[in-house]
Coordinates of C-alpha atoms and ligand atoms in Angstrom, one line a residue:
X1 CA 5.8 -103.8 -59.8
X2 CA 7.5 -107.1 -60.7
X3 CA 10.5 -108.8 -59.2
X4 CA 12.8 -110.7 -61.4
X5 CA 16.3 -112.2 -61.5
X6 CA 16.7 -111.8 -65.3
X7 CA 19.5 -109.5 -66.3
X8 CA 19.2 -106.8 -68.9
X9 CA 15.7 -107.8 -69.6
X10 CA 14.0 -104.8 -68.1
X11 CA 13.9 -101.1 -68.2
X12 CA 15.6 -100.5 -64.8
X13 CA 18.3 -97.9 -65.5
X14 CA 20.7 -99.9 -63.3
X15 CA 20.2 -102.9 -65.5
X16 CA 20.7 -100.8 -68.6
X17 CA 23.9 -99.3 -67.2
X18 CA 25.2 -102.7 -66.1
X19 CA 24.8 -104.1 -69.6
X20 CA 27.5 -101.6 -70.5
X21 CA 29.9 -102.5 -67.7
X22 CA 33.2 -104.0 -68.9
X23 CA 33.5 -107.8 -69.1
X24 CA 36.6 -107.4 -66.8
X25 CA 34.9 -106.2 -63.7
X26 CA 38.3 -105.4 -62.1
X27 CA 38.5 -102.3 -64.2
X28 CA 38.1 -99.0 -62.4
X29 CA 34.8 -97.2 -62.4
X30 CA 35.4 -94.4 -59.9
X31 CA 38.9 -93.0 -59.4
X32 CA 39.4 -91.0 -56.2
X33 CA 41.8 -88.0 -56.4
X34 CA 43.2 -88.7 -53.0
X35 CA 45.0 -91.8 -54.2
X36 CA 42.7 -94.3 -52.3
X37 CA 42.0 -97.5 -54.2
X38 CA 39.6 -96.9 -57.1
X39 CA 36.2 -98.5 -57.0
X40 CA 36.1 -101.2 -59.6
X41 CA 33.0 -102.3 -61.5
X42 CA 33.0 -105.4 -59.2
X43 CA 32.9 -103.0 -56.2
X44 CA 30.0 -101.1 -57.8
X45 CA 28.1 -104.3 -58.3
X46 CA 28.7 -105.5 -54.8
X47 CA 28.2 -102.2 -52.9
X48 CA 25.0 -101.3 -54.8
X49 CA 23.6 -104.7 -54.1
X50 CA 24.3 -104.2 -50.4
X51 CA 22.7 -100.8 -50.5
X52 CA 19.6 -102.2 -52.4
X53 CA 19.4 -105.1 -49.9
X54 CA 19.6 -102.6 -47.0
X55 CA 16.8 -100.4 -48.5
X56 CA 14.7 -103.5 -49.1
X57 CA 15.3 -104.7 -45.5
X58 CA 14.0 -101.2 -44.3
X59 CA 10.8 -102.0 -46.2
X60 CA 11.4 -99.5 -48.9
X61 CA 9.3 -100.5 -51.9
X62 CA 9.6 -99.6 -55.6
X63 CA 8.3 -96.1 -56.0
X64 CA 9.1 -95.0 -52.4
X65 CA 11.3 -91.9 -52.3
X66 CA 14.8 -91.7 -50.8
X67 CA 16.0 -88.2 -50.3
X68 CA 19.6 -87.3 -49.8
X69 CA 21.4 -84.0 -48.9
X70 CA 25.0 -85.3 -48.8
X71 CA 28.5 -84.2 -49.9
X72 CA 29.8 -85.6 -53.2
X73 CA 31.7 -88.8 -53.1
X74 CA 31.8 -92.4 -54.3
X75 CA 29.4 -93.3 -51.5
X76 CA 26.8 -90.8 -52.8
X77 CA 26.9 -92.5 -56.2
X78 CA 26.5 -95.9 -54.5
X79 CA 23.4 -94.6 -52.8
X80 CA 22.0 -93.3 -56.1
X81 CA 22.7 -96.6 -57.9
X82 CA 21.4 -98.7 -54.9
X83 CA 18.2 -96.8 -55.1
X84 CA 17.8 -97.5 -58.8
X85 CA 18.5 -101.2 -58.1
X86 CA 15.9 -101.3 -55.4
X87 CA 13.4 -99.5 -57.5
X88 CA 13.3 -96.5 -55.1
X89 CA 13.0 -93.0 -56.4
X90 CA 16.2 -91.0 -55.7
X91 CA 15.8 -87.4 -54.7
X92 CA 19.0 -85.5 -54.4
X93 CA 19.1 -82.1 -52.7
X94 CA 21.6 -79.3 -53.1
X95 CA 23.9 -79.2 -50.1
X96 CA 23.5 -75.5 -50.0
X97 CA 19.8 -75.7 -49.1
X98 CA 19.0 -74.3 -45.7
X99 CA 17.0 -76.4 -43.1
X100 CA 13.8 -74.5 -43.9
X101 CA 14.3 -75.2 -47.6
X102 CA 14.9 -78.8 -47.0
X103 CA 11.8 -79.0 -44.8
X104 CA 9.7 -77.9 -47.8
X105 CA 11.1 -80.6 -50.1
X106 CA 10.7 -83.3 -47.5
X107 CA 7.1 -82.3 -46.7
X108 CA 6.3 -82.4 -50.4
X109 CA 8.0 -85.6 -51.4
X110 CA 7.3 -87.6 -48.3
X111 CA 10.4 -89.8 -48.5
X112 CA 10.6 -93.1 -46.6
X113 CA 14.3 -92.4 -45.9
X114 CA 16.3 -89.2 -45.7
X115 CA 20.1 -89.3 -45.7
X116 CA 22.0 -86.2 -44.5
X117 CA 25.4 -85.2 -43.2
X118 CA 25.9 -86.1 -39.5
X119 CA 26.4 -82.4 -38.5
X120 CA 23.2 -81.4 -40.3
X121 CA 20.9 -83.8 -38.5
X122 CA 20.4 -81.6 -35.4
X123 CA 19.6 -78.4 -37.2
X124 CA 17.1 -80.2 -39.5
X125 CA 15.3 -81.6 -36.4
X126 CA 15.0 -78.0 -35.0
X127 CA 13.7 -76.7 -38.3
X128 CA 11.0 -79.4 -38.2
X129 CA 12.4 -80.7 -41.5
X130 CA 12.4 -84.3 -40.3
X131 CA 8.7 -84.2 -39.2
X132 CA 7.0 -87.2 -40.8
X133 CA 10.1 -88.7 -42.3
X134 CA 10.1 -92.3 -40.9
X135 CA 13.9 -92.8 -41.1
X136 CA 17.0 -90.7 -41.1
X137 CA 20.5 -91.9 -41.8
X138 CA 23.8 -90.1 -42.1
X139 CA 26.6 -90.0 -44.7
X140 CA 29.6 -87.8 -44.4
X141 CA 32.1 -86.4 -47.0
X142 CA 34.4 -89.3 -46.5
X143 CA 31.6 -91.8 -47.2
X144 CA 31.2 -92.8 -43.5
X145 CA 28.0 -92.7 -41.4
X146 CA 25.1 -94.7 -40.2
X147 CA 24.0 -95.4 -43.8
X148 CA 27.3 -96.9 -44.8
X149 CA 27.5 -99.0 -41.7
X150 CA 24.0 -100.4 -42.2
X151 CA 24.5 -101.0 -45.9
X152 CA 27.8 -102.8 -45.3
X153 CA 26.1 -105.1 -42.8
X154 CA 23.7 -106.2 -45.4
X155 CA 24.4 -109.2 -47.6
X156 CA 24.8 -108.4 -51.3
X157 CA 23.2 -111.7 -52.3
X158 CA 20.0 -110.9 -50.4
X159 CA 19.2 -108.0 -52.8
X160 CA 16.1 -108.7 -54.9
X161 CA 16.5 -107.5 -58.5
X162 CA 13.7 -105.1 -59.2
X163 CA 12.4 -104.8 -62.8
X164 CA 11.1 -101.5 -63.8
X165 CA 9.1 -100.4 -66.8
X166 CA 10.5 -97.5 -68.8
X167 CA 7.7 -95.3 -67.5
X168 CA 8.5 -96.0 -63.8
X169 CA 10.1 -93.2 -61.8
X170 CA 13.8 -93.3 -61.2
X171 CA 14.3 -89.8 -59.7
X172 CA 12.7 -86.6 -58.6
X173 CA 14.7 -83.4 -59.0
X174 CA 13.3 -80.2 -57.6
X175 CA 13.5 -77.1 -59.7
X176 CA 12.3 -73.7 -58.4
X177 CA 9.5 -72.2 -60.3
X178 CA 8.7 -68.7 -61.7
X179 CA 5.9 -68.6 -59.0
X180 CA 8.5 -69.1 -56.3
X181 CA 7.1 -72.6 -55.5
X182 CA 9.4 -75.5 -56.2
X183 CA 8.3 -78.3 -58.5
X184 CA 9.6 -81.9 -58.4
X185 CA 10.4 -83.0 -61.9
X186 CA 9.7 -86.7 -62.2
X187 CA 12.2 -88.5 -64.4
X188 CA 11.6 -92.1 -65.4
X189 CA 14.0 -95.0 -66.0
X190 CA 13.3 -94.6 -69.7
X191 CA 14.0 -90.9 -69.8
X192 CA 17.5 -91.4 -68.2
X193 CA 18.4 -94.5 -70.1
X194 CA 17.5 -93.0 -73.5
X195 CA 19.5 -89.9 -72.8
X196 CA 22.5 -91.8 -71.5
X197 CA 22.5 -94.0 -74.7
X198 CA 22.1 -91.0 -77.0
X199 CA 24.8 -89.0 -75.4
X200 CA 27.3 -91.9 -75.1
X201 CA 26.9 -92.5 -78.8
X202 CA 26.9 -88.8 -79.9
X203 CA 30.0 -88.0 -77.9
X204 CA 31.8 -91.3 -78.7
X205 CA 32.3 -92.4 -75.0
X206 CA 34.0 -95.8 -74.6
X207 CA 35.7 -98.0 -72.0
X208 CA 39.0 -96.2 -72.5
X209 CA 37.6 -92.8 -71.3
X210 CA 38.4 -91.1 -68.1
X211 CA 36.0 -88.3 -67.4
X212 CA 37.1 -85.6 -65.1
X213 CA 34.0 -85.2 -62.9
X214 CA 34.0 -82.0 -60.9
X215 CA 30.3 -81.2 -61.1
X216 CA 28.0 -81.5 -58.1
X217 CA 25.9 -84.7 -58.1
X218 CA 22.6 -83.2 -57.1
X219 CA 21.7 -81.9 -60.6
X220 CA 21.1 -83.6 -64.0
X221 CA 24.4 -82.4 -65.3
X222 CA 26.7 -84.2 -62.8
X223 CA 24.4 -86.9 -61.7
X224 CA 22.9 -88.1 -65.0
X225 CA 24.8 -86.7 -67.9
X226 CA 28.3 -87.3 -66.5
X227 CA 27.8 -90.4 -64.4
X228 CA 25.4 -92.4 -66.5
X229 CA 27.4 -91.9 -69.7
X230 CA 30.6 -93.2 -68.1
X231 CA 28.9 -96.2 -66.4
X232 CA 27.0 -97.1 -69.6
X233 CA 30.2 -97.3 -71.6
X234 CA 32.4 -98.9 -69.0
X235 CA 34.9 -96.1 -68.6
X236 CA 36.1 -94.4 -65.5
X237 CA 35.5 -91.1 -63.8
X238 CA 37.9 -89.2 -61.7
X239 CA 35.5 -88.0 -59.0
X240 CA 36.5 -84.6 -57.5
X241 CA 34.5 -83.4 -54.5
X242 CA 33.9 -80.0 -56.2
X243 CA 35.3 -77.7 -58.9
X244 CA 38.6 -76.4 -57.6
X245 CA 40.6 -74.9 -60.5
X246 CA 44.0 -76.0 -59.1
X247 CA 42.9 -79.5 -58.5
X248 CA 41.3 -79.7 -62.0
X249 CA 44.6 -78.6 -63.5
X250 CA 46.4 -81.3 -61.5
X251 CA 44.0 -84.0 -62.7
X252 CA 43.6 -83.0 -66.3
X253 CA 46.7 -85.0 -67.5
X254 CA 45.0 -88.2 -66.4
X255 CA 41.6 -87.4 -68.1
X256 CA 40.3 -87.9 -71.6
X257 CA 37.1 -85.8 -71.3
X258 CA 35.6 -83.1 -69.1
X259 CA 32.1 -81.7 -68.6
X260 CA 31.4 -78.4 -67.0
X261 CA 29.4 -75.2 -66.7
X262 CA 30.8 -72.1 -68.5
X263 CA 32.3 -70.8 -65.2
X264 CA 34.7 -73.9 -65.1
X265 CA 36.1 -72.9 -68.5
X266 CA 36.4 -69.2 -67.8
X267 CA 38.2 -70.1 -64.5
X268 CA 40.6 -72.5 -66.3
X269 CA 41.3 -69.8 -68.9
X270 CA 42.1 -67.3 -66.1
X271 CA 44.7 -69.7 -64.6
X272 CA 48.3 -69.2 -65.7
X273 CA 49.0 -73.0 -65.5
X274 CA 46.2 -73.8 -68.0
X275 CA 48.1 -74.3 -71.2
X276 CA 47.5 -76.0 -74.5
X277 CA 50.2 -78.5 -73.7
X278 CA 48.3 -79.6 -70.5
X279 CA 45.2 -80.7 -72.5
X280 CA 46.6 -81.6 -75.9
X281 CA 45.8 -85.3 -75.2
X282 CA 42.2 -84.6 -74.3
X283 CA 39.4 -85.9 -76.5
X284 CA 36.4 -83.7 -75.5
X285 CA 35.3 -80.7 -73.4
X286 CA 31.5 -80.3 -73.0
X287 CA 29.7 -77.2 -71.7
X288 CA 26.2 -76.7 -70.6
X289 CA 23.6 -75.5 -68.0
X290 CA 24.2 -71.8 -68.9
X291 CA 25.2 -69.9 -72.1
X292 CA 28.8 -70.3 -73.0
X293 CA 29.9 -67.0 -74.3
X294 CA 31.4 -66.8 -77.8
X295 CA 34.4 -65.1 -76.2
X296 CA 35.1 -68.0 -73.9
X297 CA 34.6 -70.5 -76.7
X298 CA 37.1 -68.6 -78.9
X299 CA 39.6 -68.0 -76.2
X300 CA 39.6 -71.7 -75.2
X301 CA 40.1 -72.7 -78.9
X302 CA 42.9 -70.3 -79.3
X303 CA 44.7 -71.5 -76.1
X304 CA 44.1 -75.2 -76.5
X305 CA 43.0 -76.0 -80.0
X306 CA 39.8 -77.6 -78.6
X307 CA 36.4 -76.4 -79.6
X308 CA 34.2 -76.8 -76.5
X309 CA 31.1 -78.9 -77.4
X310 CA 28.1 -76.9 -76.1
X311 CA 24.8 -78.6 -75.5
X312 CA 21.4 -77.6 -74.1
X313 CA 19.4 -79.3 -71.5
X314 CA 16.9 -78.9 -68.7
X315 CA 16.1 -80.8 -65.5
X316 CA 12.8 -81.7 -67.0
X317 CA 14.1 -82.9 -70.3
X318 CA 17.7 -84.1 -69.8
X319 CA 19.7 -83.1 -72.9
X320 CA 18.0 -81.8 -76.0
X321 CA 20.5 -80.5 -78.5
X322 CA 24.3 -80.6 -78.9
X323 CA 26.9 -79.4 -81.2
X324 CA 28.3 -82.2 -83.3
X325 CA 31.2 -84.4 -82.3
X326 CA 32.5 -84.5 -85.9
X327 CA 30.9 -81.5 -87.6
X328 CA 31.2 -77.8 -87.0
X329 CA 30.8 -76.6 -83.4
X330 CA 29.4 -73.1 -83.6
X331 CA 30.2 -70.5 -80.9
X332 CA 27.0 -69.2 -79.4
X333 CA 24.9 -72.1 -80.7
X334 CA 23.7 -75.1 -78.6
X335 CA 23.9 -77.3 -81.7
X336 CA 21.3 -79.6 -83.3
X337 CA 18.6 -81.8 -81.8
X338 CA 20.0 -85.0 -80.5
X339 CA 18.8 -88.2 -82.2
X340 CA 15.2 -89.0 -81.2
X341 CA 14.6 -85.5 -79.9
X342 CA 12.3 -83.0 -81.7
X343 CA 12.7 -79.3 -81.3
X344 CA 10.3 -76.7 -82.6
X345 CA 10.0 -73.0 -82.3
X346 CA 6.6 -71.5 -81.7
X347 CA 4.7 -68.3 -81.1
X348 CA 4.7 -68.3 -77.3
X349 CA 1.0 -67.3 -76.8
X350 CA -0.6 -69.5 -79.5
X351 CA 1.9 -72.4 -80.0
X352 CA 1.8 -71.8 -83.7
X353 CA 4.9 -73.3 -85.3
X354 CA 7.4 -70.7 -86.6
X355 CA 9.9 -71.0 -89.5
X356 CA 13.7 -71.0 -89.9
X357 CA 15.3 -67.9 -88.3
X358 CA 12.2 -66.8 -86.5
X359 CA 12.5 -66.3 -82.7
X360 CA 10.0 -67.9 -80.4
X361 CA 9.5 -70.5 -77.7
X362 CA 11.6 -73.6 -77.7
X363 CA 9.5 -76.7 -77.4
X364 CA 10.8 -80.2 -76.9
X365 CA 9.4 -83.7 -77.5
X366 CA 11.1 -87.0 -77.2
X367 CA 11.9 -90.0 -74.9
X368 CA 14.0 -87.7 -72.8
X369 CA 11.1 -85.5 -71.7
X370 CA 10.0 -86.0 -68.1
X371 CA 6.7 -87.5 -66.9
X372 CA 5.5 -84.4 -65.1
X373 CA 5.7 -82.5 -61.8
X374 CA 5.3 -84.5 -58.6
X375 CA 1.7 -84.1 -57.4
X376 CA 1.1 -81.1 -59.7
X377 CA -1.1 -82.4 -62.5
X378 CA -2.5 -79.0 -63.5
X379 CA 0.9 -77.4 -63.5
X380 CA 2.2 -80.2 -65.6
X381 CA -0.7 -80.0 -68.1
X382 CA -0.1 -76.2 -68.4
X383 CA 3.5 -76.8 -69.6
X384 CA 2.7 -79.2 -72.3
X385 CA 1.1 -78.5 -75.7
X386 CA -1.4 -80.9 -77.3
X387 CA 0.8 -83.4 -79.1
X388 CA 3.2 -83.7 -76.2
X389 CA 5.7 -80.9 -76.7
X390 CA 7.1 -79.5 -73.5
X391 CA 7.2 -75.7 -73.3
X392 CA 10.7 -74.9 -72.2
X393 CA 10.4 -71.2 -71.2
X394 CA 13.6 -70.6 -73.3
X395 CA 13.4 -68.4 -76.4
X396 CA 15.4 -69.2 -79.5
X397 CA 15.7 -69.7 -83.2
X398 CA 16.8 -72.5 -85.5
X399 CA 19.0 -71.8 -88.5
X400 CA 18.7 -73.5 -91.9
X401 CA 21.1 -76.3 -90.8
X402 CA 19.0 -77.0 -87.7
X403 CA 21.4 -75.4 -85.2
X404 CA 19.6 -73.9 -82.2
X405 CA 20.5 -70.4 -80.8
X406 CA 19.0 -69.5 -77.4
X407 CA 18.4 -65.8 -77.4
X408 CA 16.7 -65.3 -74.0
X409 CA 14.2 -66.6 -71.6
X410 CA 10.4 -66.1 -71.3
X411 CA 10.7 -67.2 -67.6
X412 CA 12.1 -64.8 -65.0
X413 CA 15.2 -66.8 -64.1
X414 CA 18.8 -66.0 -63.3
X415 CA 21.5 -68.6 -64.0
X416 CA 24.5 -68.0 -61.8
X417 CA 27.5 -70.2 -62.2
X418 CA 25.1 -72.9 -63.7
X419 CA 22.7 -72.7 -60.8
X420 CA 19.2 -71.5 -61.2
X421 CA 17.8 -68.7 -59.1
X422 CA 14.2 -67.7 -59.4
X423 CA 13.8 -64.0 -58.6
X424 CA 10.3 -64.6 -57.3
X425 CA 11.6 -66.8 -54.5
X426 CA 14.3 -64.2 -53.4
X427 CA 11.8 -61.4 -53.6
X428 CA 9.4 -63.3 -51.4
X429 CA 12.2 -63.9 -48.8
X430 CA 13.1 -60.2 -48.9
X431 CA 9.5 -59.1 -48.5
X432 CA 9.1 -61.2 -45.4
X433 CA 12.0 -59.3 -43.7
X434 CA 11.0 -56.4 -41.4
X435 CA 11.5 -52.9 -42.8
X436 CA 11.3 -53.8 -46.5
X437 CA 8.4 -52.3 -48.4
X438 CA 9.2 -53.7 -51.8
X439 CA 11.9 -55.6 -53.6
X440 CA 12.8 -56.6 -57.2
X441 CA 15.5 -59.2 -58.0
X442 CA 17.4 -59.2 -61.2
X443 CA 20.5 -60.9 -62.8
X444 CA 23.4 -58.7 -63.7
X445 CA 26.4 -59.7 -65.9
X446 CA 29.2 -61.2 -63.8
X447 CA 32.6 -62.0 -65.2
X448 CA 33.0 -65.3 -63.2
X449 CA 29.4 -66.5 -62.8
X450 CA 27.9 -65.3 -66.1
X451 CA 25.0 -63.7 -64.2
X452 CA 24.8 -62.8 -60.5
X453 CA 21.9 -62.0 -58.3
X454 CA 21.2 -58.3 -57.4
X455 CA 18.3 -57.1 -55.2
X456 CA 16.8 -53.7 -55.5
X457 CA 15.1 -52.9 -52.3
X458 CA 12.8 -50.1 -51.0
X459 CA 12.8 -49.6 -47.3
X460 CA 9.6 -48.9 -45.3
X461 CA 9.2 -45.2 -44.4
X462 CA 11.6 -44.2 -41.7
X463 CA 13.6 -47.4 -41.8
X464 CA 17.3 -47.3 -42.6
X465 CA 18.5 -50.6 -44.2
X466 CA 22.1 -51.6 -44.8
X467 CA 23.3 -54.0 -47.5
X468 CA 25.2 -56.2 -44.9
X469 CA 22.2 -56.5 -42.6
X470 CA 19.8 -57.5 -45.4
X471 CA 22.3 -60.1 -46.6
X472 CA 22.8 -61.5 -43.1
X473 CA 19.0 -61.7 -42.6
X474 CA 18.6 -63.7 -45.8
X475 CA 21.3 -66.3 -45.0
X476 CA 19.4 -68.6 -42.7
X477 CA 16.4 -68.6 -45.1
X478 CA 18.0 -69.0 -48.5
X479 CA 20.8 -71.2 -49.9
X480 CA 23.9 -69.1 -50.2
X481 CA 24.0 -69.2 -54.0
X482 CA 20.5 -67.5 -54.1
X483 CA 21.5 -64.7 -51.6
X484 CA 22.1 -61.5 -53.7
X485 CA 25.7 -60.6 -54.2
X486 CA 24.6 -57.0 -54.1
X487 CA 21.6 -55.2 -52.4
X488 CA 20.9 -51.8 -53.8
X489 CA 18.7 -49.6 -51.6
X490 CA 16.4 -47.1 -53.5
X491 CA 13.5 -44.9 -52.8
X492 CA 11.2 -46.5 -55.3
X493 CA 11.1 -49.0 -58.1
X494 CA 10.3 -48.1 -61.8
X495 CA 6.7 -49.2 -62.5
X496 CA 4.9 -49.5 -65.8
X497 CA 1.3 -48.2 -66.4
X498 CA -0.1 -51.4 -64.9
X499 CA 1.9 -50.9 -61.7
X500 CA 4.3 -53.8 -62.5
X501 CA 8.0 -53.4 -61.8
X502 CA 10.0 -52.7 -65.0
X503 CA 12.8 -55.2 -64.6
X504 CA 14.3 -54.4 -68.0
X505 CA 14.8 -50.8 -66.7
X506 CA 16.5 -52.2 -63.6
X507 CA 18.7 -54.6 -65.6
X508 CA 19.8 -51.6 -67.8
X509 CA 20.5 -49.5 -64.7
X510 CA 22.6 -52.1 -62.9
X511 CA 24.2 -53.8 -65.9
X512 CA 27.7 -52.7 -64.8
X513 CA 27.3 -53.3 -61.1
X514 CA 29.9 -56.1 -61.1
X515 CA 32.3 -54.4 -63.4
X516 CA 34.7 -53.2 -60.7
X517 CA 37.2 -55.8 -59.6
X518 CA 36.5 -56.9 -56.1
X519 CA 32.7 -56.9 -56.5
Ligands
MCA601 C1 28.7 -71.0 -55.0 N1 28.3 -69.8 -54.7 C2 27.6 -69.3 -55.7 C3 27.6 -70.2 -56.7 N2 28.3 -71.3 -56.2 N3 27.0 -68.1 -55.8 C4 26.3 -67.9 -56.9 N4 26.3 -68.8 -57.9 C5 26.9 -70.0 -57.8 N5 26.9 -70.9 -58.8 C6 28.6 -69.0 -53.5 C7 28.7 -69.9 -52.2 O1 27.4 -70.0 -51.7 C8 29.6 -69.0 -51.4 O2 28.9 -67.9 -50.9 C9 30.6 -68.5 -52.4 O3 29.9 -68.4 -53.6 C10 31.8 -69.4 -52.5 O4 31.4 -70.7 -52.5 P1 32.2 -71.9 -53.1 O5 31.6 -73.2 -52.8 O6 33.7 -71.7 -52.8 O7 32.0 -71.6 -54.7 P2 32.7 -72.3 -55.8 O8 33.2 -73.6 -55.4 O9 33.6 -71.4 -56.5 O10 31.4 -72.6 -56.7 C11 31.1 -72.0 -57.9 C12 30.9 -73.1 -59.0 C13 29.7 -74.0 -58.5 C14 32.2 -73.9 -59.2 C15 30.5 -72.4 -60.3 O11 28.6 -73.2 -58.2 C16 29.4 -75.1 -59.5 O12 30.0 -76.1 -59.5 N6 28.3 -74.9 -60.3 C17 27.8 -75.9 -61.2 C18 26.4 -76.0 -61.0 C19 25.8 -77.2 -61.8 O13 26.2 -78.3 -61.8 N7 24.7 -76.8 -62.6 C20 24.0 -77.8 -63.4 C21 22.6 -77.7 -63.1 P3 29.1 -67.2 -49.5 O14 30.6 -66.8 -49.6 O15 28.2 -66.0 -49.6 O16 28.8 -68.2 -48.5 S1 21.7 -78.9 -64.2 C22 21.2 -77.9 -65.5 O17 21.3 -76.7 -65.4 C23 20.6 -78.5 -66.7 C24 20.0 -79.8 -66.7 C25 21.8 -78.6 -67.7 O18 21.6 -78.2 -68.9 O19 22.8 -79.0 -67.3
AMP602 P1 17.7 -76.3 -64.9 O1 16.3 -75.9 -64.6 O2 18.6 -76.2 -63.8 O3 17.6 -77.6 -65.5 O4 18.2 -75.3 -66.0 C1 17.8 -75.4 -67.3 C2 18.0 -74.1 -68.0 O5 19.4 -73.9 -68.2 C3 17.4 -74.1 -69.4 O6 16.0 -73.9 -69.4 C4 18.2 -73.0 -70.0 O7 17.6 -71.8 -69.7 C5 19.5 -73.1 -69.3 N1 20.6 -73.8 -70.2 C6 21.0 -75.1 -70.1 N2 22.0 -75.3 -71.1 C7 22.1 -74.1 -71.7 C8 23.0 -73.6 -72.8 N3 23.9 -74.4 -73.3 N4 22.9 -72.4 -73.1 C9 22.0 -71.5 -72.6 N5 21.2 -71.9 -71.6 C10 21.2 -73.2 -71.1

């Protein structure tokens, strides 16, 4: 750890972003849809300095974790940037996580400070979530709370600039695992800075851009891809609290670019007010986090004349591949490796490199790839090959022009509306409920969410289960997006010769479960 007052001379992501701020600091950085005064770049500088000064006054040192489960807003981004500036490691948590889920993350990450919504604080105390967390502050959806008050009372000029090496941690983002146990992906200042620079250049971002920002800011997509790219290039973001299709349609005329998960685009297409005229002036639409169907890509192009630019990323790696800005954007492909990123396809069991057109494991190497899982050295080692390639768990192939096609996943994972749900975690929650003998969780095609969670449940002998009661029993335990949209009650699960549940048979059997309108 070193402290320094030099600007732009270090690897701290905040310093990297600040080097891209516009010379005219009065220009807007964050535009609020409610018409309140935008946050200018001067405001960002001042408020993040106050936040960093406050964190330092609390005794938070570089490398200490600051966890936050807060609604999206300008104040949330100030907290994120203030943490970077103070050298603290930012740890955002999905607002949907239940108190028991939050307790698990806090126990694992041992943050020095936890920031939550005021109304959440009581429940978290009851859940024992706050045990061992030395300090808790609040921040509400309007940006008010004890955190804001304390930060505003701190003098901006008392913040010490903290230099960081590229290899130092900037953030930890938890991803669930196929074992059902969450893993904290450790992202460095260098990981995030390199990806922000690469994407800004690849997608031609500049100070004249206005990004329509409707994504949540507790995942890579909304927090890093969207936010960092805008700040690095001195443009502005129209920060919406969430994706609401009517609000997005109202705001699109003021935007030049938008990023989203495929559900955003299919919801726009389903809206009668979404016309080609509305978005003729737009420069770019980016999609990621889940497969964009060729059908949505084509329907969007037919309606608007815009070819959505699909890219492929992971929490652990940031963004890996993207369709070209200028060249051909291919429906169903995630595009080519981004500059500096290497992609190879291998035989999953051996790691032997495969050739053009052959389907295998997608492996990734580059400055974007994370440092490892928090306090899980063995798990980290198991997911890297010799030579530093990260084993993604996604299956795909490369064509002769280097375009990547993802064809499936080796990991048992459901992606619902761009959010990951690991069946193992839902199965474990079901198996802990009384009266359930066995459970298997699968993803089924869903018109709005791409895939949605379905649980196939076997009751214990003599027990009568109902779909509603099982769902109600899961709610306090699991974030709502993980709770199955349907519970199917059966007498037994199909097993293979080894006694393992045949999920592919279940996927086939329930492939049309969401076909009826109203499901
Ligand atoms: C909300 N619900 C969901 C989802 N979202 N259920 C399943 N899947 C979801 N994605 C549930 C709520 O818990 C609630 O349940 C009900 O649906 C309605 O909630 P509401 O908040 O009104 O839903 P919504 O606003 O319509 O949200 C759907 C959404 C949102 C707009 C698609 O989930 C979203 O913004 N997704 C983006 C996620 C994202 O940013 N992913 C990036 C991950 P109930 O009624 O039962 O209480 S980063 C990543 O994957 C990598 C790095 C990458 O490549 O980007
Ligand atoms: P997460 O763990 O939330 O970071 O999710 C990463 C996973 O999302 C990847 O491993 C892929 O399975 C999936 N993903 C991200 N982008 C795409 C895409 N464009 N097409 C298909 N899957 C994607």
